CSV table of C-alpha atoms in Angstrom, one decimal:
chain,number,residue,atom,x,y,z
A,7,UNK,CA,0.0,0.0,0.0
A,8,UNK,CA,2.9,2.4,0.8
A,9,UNK,CA,4.4,1.7,-2.6
A,10,UNK,CA,1.1,2.5,-4.4
A,11,UNK,CA,0.9,5.8,-2.5
A,12,UNK,CA,4.5,6.6,-3.3
A,13,UNK,CA,3.9,5.9,-7.0
A,14,UNK,CA,0.7,8.0,-6.9
A,15,UNK,CA,2.6,11.0,-5.4
A,16,UNK,CA,5.4,10.6,-8.0
A,17,UNK,CA,2.7,10.6,-10.8
A,18,UNK,CA,1.0,13.7,-9.4
A,19,UNK,CA,4.3,15.6,-9.1
A,20,UNK,CA,5.2,14.6,-12.7
A,21,UNK,CA,1.8,15.6,-14.0
A,22,UNK,CA,1.9,19.0,-12.3
A,23,UNK,CA,5.4,19.5,-13.5
A,24,UNK,CA,4.5,18.7,-17.1
A,25,UNK,CA,1.4,20.9,-17.1
A,26,UNK,CA,3.4,23.7,-15.4
A,27,UNK,CA,6.0,23.6,-18.0
A,28,UNK,CA,3.4,23.8,-20.7
A,29,UNK,CA,1.1,26.5,-19.4
A,30,UNK,CA,3.1,28.1,-16.6
A,31,UNK,CA,2.6,28.4,-12.9
A,32,UNK,CA,-0.5,30.6,-12.9
A,33,UNK,CA,-2.1,28.5,-15.6
A,34,UNK,CA,-1.5,25.3,-13.6
A,35,UNK,CA,-3.0,26.8,-10.5
A,36,UNK,CA,-6.0,28.0,-12.5
A,37,UNK,CA,-6.5,24.6,-14.0
A,38,UNK,CA,-6.3,22.9,-10.6
A,39,UNK,CA,-8.9,25.3,-9.2
A,40,UNK,CA,-11.2,25.0,-12.2
A,41,UNK,CA,-10.9,21.2,-12.0
A,42,UNK,CA,-12.0,21.3,-8.4
A,43,UNK,CA,-15.0,23.5,-9.2
A,44,UNK,CA,-16.1,21.5,-12.2
A,45,UNK,CA,-15.6,18.3,-10.3
A,46,UNK,CA,-17.6,19.4,-7.3
A,47,UNK,CA,-20.4,20.5,-9.5
A,48,UNK,CA,-20.4,17.2,-11.4
A,49,UNK,CA,-20.3,15.2,-8.1
A,50,UNK,CA,-23.2,17.2,-6.7
A,51,UNK,CA,-25.2,16.6,-9.9
A,52,UNK,CA,-24.5,12.9,-10.1
A,53,UNK,CA,-25.0,12.5,-6.4
A,54,UNK,CA,-28.5,14.1,-6.7
A,55,UNK,CA,-29.3,11.7,-9.5
A,56,UNK,CA,-28.1,8.7,-7.5
A,57,UNK,CA,-30.1,9.8,-4.4
A,58,UNK,CA,-33.3,10.3,-6.4
A,59,UNK,CA,-32.8,6.8,-8.0
A,60,UNK,CA,-32.2,5.3,-4.5
A,61,UNK,CA,-35.4,6.9,-3.1
A,62,UNK,CA,-37.4,5.7,-6.1
A,63,UNK,CA,-36.2,2.1,-5.7
A,64,UNK,CA,-36.7,2.2,-1.9
A,65,UNK,CA,-40.2,3.5,-2.2
A,66,UNK,CA,-41.0,0.8,-4.8
A,67,UNK,CA,-39.7,-1.9,-2.3
A,68,UNK,CA,-37.0,-3.1,-4.7
A,69,UNK,CA,-33.3,-3.7,-3.8
A,70,UNK,CA,-31.2,-0.6,-4.4
A,71,UNK,CA,-27.8,-2.1,-4.4
A,72,UNK,CA,-26.8,-0.4,-7.7
A,73,UNK,CA,-27.9,3.0,-6.5
A,74,UNK,CA,-26.1,2.6,-3.1
A,75,UNK,CA,-22.9,1.6,-4.9
A,76,UNK,CA,-23.3,4.5,-7.3
A,77,UNK,CA,-23.7,6.9,-4.4
A,78,UNK,CA,-20.5,5.5,-2.7
A,79,UNK,CA,-18.5,5.7,-6.0
A,80,UNK,CA,-19.8,9.3,-6.5
A,81,UNK,CA,-18.5,10.2,-3.0
A,82,UNK,CA,-15.2,8.7,-3.8
A,83,UNK,CA,-15.0,10.5,-7.1
A,84,UNK,CA,-15.8,13.8,-5.5
A,85,UNK,CA,-13.1,13.3,-2.9
A,86,UNK,CA,-10.6,12.4,-5.6
A,87,UNK,CA,-11.5,15.6,-7.5
A,88,UNK,CA,-11.1,17.8,-4.4
A,89,UNK,CA,-7.6,16.4,-3.8
A,90,UNK,CA,-5.2,18.8,-5.6
A,91,UNK,CA,-3.6,17.2,-8.6
A,92,UNK,CA,-4.3,16.2,-12.2
A,93,UNK,CA,-4.0,12.4,-11.7
A,94,UNK,CA,-6.6,12.4,-8.9
A,95,UNK,CA,-8.8,14.7,-11.0
A,96,UNK,CA,-8.7,12.2,-13.9
A,97,UNK,CA,-9.4,9.3,-11.6
A,98,UNK,CA,-12.3,11.2,-9.9
A,99,UNK,CA,-13.7,12.1,-13.3
A,100,UNK,CA,-13.5,8.5,-14.4
A,101,UNK,CA,-15.5,7.4,-11.4
A,102,UNK,CA,-18.1,10.2,-11.7
A,103,UNK,CA,-19.0,9.8,-15.3
A,104,UNK,CA,-21.9,7.3,-15.6
A,105,UNK,CA,-20.5,4.9,-18.4
A,106,UNK,CA,-17.2,4.5,-16.6
A,107,UNK,CA,-18.8,4.3,-13.2
A,108,UNK,CA,-20.8,1.3,-14.4
A,109,UNK,CA,-17.5,-0.5,-15.2
A,110,UNK,CA,-16.1,0.5,-11.8
A,111,UNK,CA,-19.3,-0.6,-10.1
A,112,UNK,CA,-19.2,-4.1,-11.7
A,113,UNK,CA,-15.5,-4.5,-10.7
A,114,UNK,CA,-16.3,-3.3,-7.2
A,115,UNK,CA,-19.3,-5.6,-6.7
A,116,UNK,CA,-17.4,-8.6,-8.1
A,117,UNK,CA,-14.5,-7.9,-5.8
A,118,UNK,CA,-16.8,-7.4,-2.7
A,119,UNK,CA,-18.6,-10.7,-3.5
A,120,UNK,CA,-15.3,-12.6,-3.8
A,121,UNK,CA,-14.0,-11.1,-0.5
A,122,UNK,CA,-17.3,-11.9,1.3
A,123,UNK,CA,-17.2,-15.5,0.1
A,124,UNK,CA,-13.6,-15.9,1.2
A,125,UNK,CA,-14.3,-14.3,4.6
A,126,UNK,CA,-17.3,-16.6,5.1
A,127,UNK,CA,-15.3,-19.6,4.2
A,128,UNK,CA,-12.5,-18.6,6.6
A,129,UNK,CA,-15.0,-18.1,9.4
A,130,UNK,CA,-17.1,-21.3,9.2
A,131,UNK,CA,-15.4,-23.4,6.5
A,132,UNK,CA,-16.8,-24.3,3.1
A,133,UNK,CA,-20.5,-25.2,3.0
A,134,UNK,CA,-22.7,-27.1,0.6
A,135,UNK,CA,-26.2,-25.7,-0.4
A,136,UNK,CA,-28.9,-28.2,-1.4
A,137,UNK,CA,-32.3,-26.9,-2.3
A,138,UNK,CA,-31.6,-23.6,-0.7
A,139,UNK,CA,-30.6,-25.3,2.6
A,140,UNK,CA,-27.1,-25.1,3.9
A,141,UNK,CA,-25.8,-28.6,4.6
A,142,UNK,CA,-22.7,-29.0,6.7
A,143,UNK,CA,-20.2,-31.6,5.4
A,144,UNK,CA,-19.4,-32.8,8.9
A,145,UNK,CA,-22.4,-32.6,11.3
A,146,UNK,CA,-21.4,-30.9,14.5
A,147,UNK,CA,-22.2,-32.7,17.7
A,148,UNK,CA,-25.1,-31.5,19.6
A,149,UNK,CA,-24.6,-29.0,22.5
A,150,UNK,CA,-26.7,-31.1,24.9
A,151,UNK,CA,-25.9,-34.7,25.6
A,152,UNK,CA,-28.6,-37.2,24.8
A,153,UNK,CA,-29.5,-39.5,27.7
A,154,UNK,CA,-31.2,-42.7,26.7
A,155,UNK,CA,-33.9,-44.2,29.0
A,156,UNK,CA,-37.5,-44.6,29.4
A,157,UNK,CA,-40.2,-42.5,31.1
A,158,UNK,CA,-41.8,-44.0,34.2
A,159,UNK,CA,-45.1,-42.5,35.2
A,160,UNK,CA,-46.5,-43.1,38.5
């Protein structure tokens, strides 16, 4: 994780340096500020759309997992755009735009599903499902001992 952050910082510095050498210091600062304003406007617009879609699905009683994930990705995109730098602006813009957000959403949900399955298997071991019933491979012994005998009334 530390290596990824270091590479990100190096990429940001290189991007700012390259843009600064092309348009100058004031132009670079103006582009960074303009990117933050445009990005925050876009995040607010897309966030409002996602919220309205979530409310519509929730009122209809349907699952709103797509809308919830979109809202989370829009928040991440807005944060990335507010971080100064051109690389973070491009990543944030990629997450904010609906077509690319759909790609990120599919990747994110697939990753979350794999991690959930892996976590569940680590916690309780692999399970078998037969006719929507979870069947344990090795039946666990009962918590209470069974005492054999007969009932005598009298």
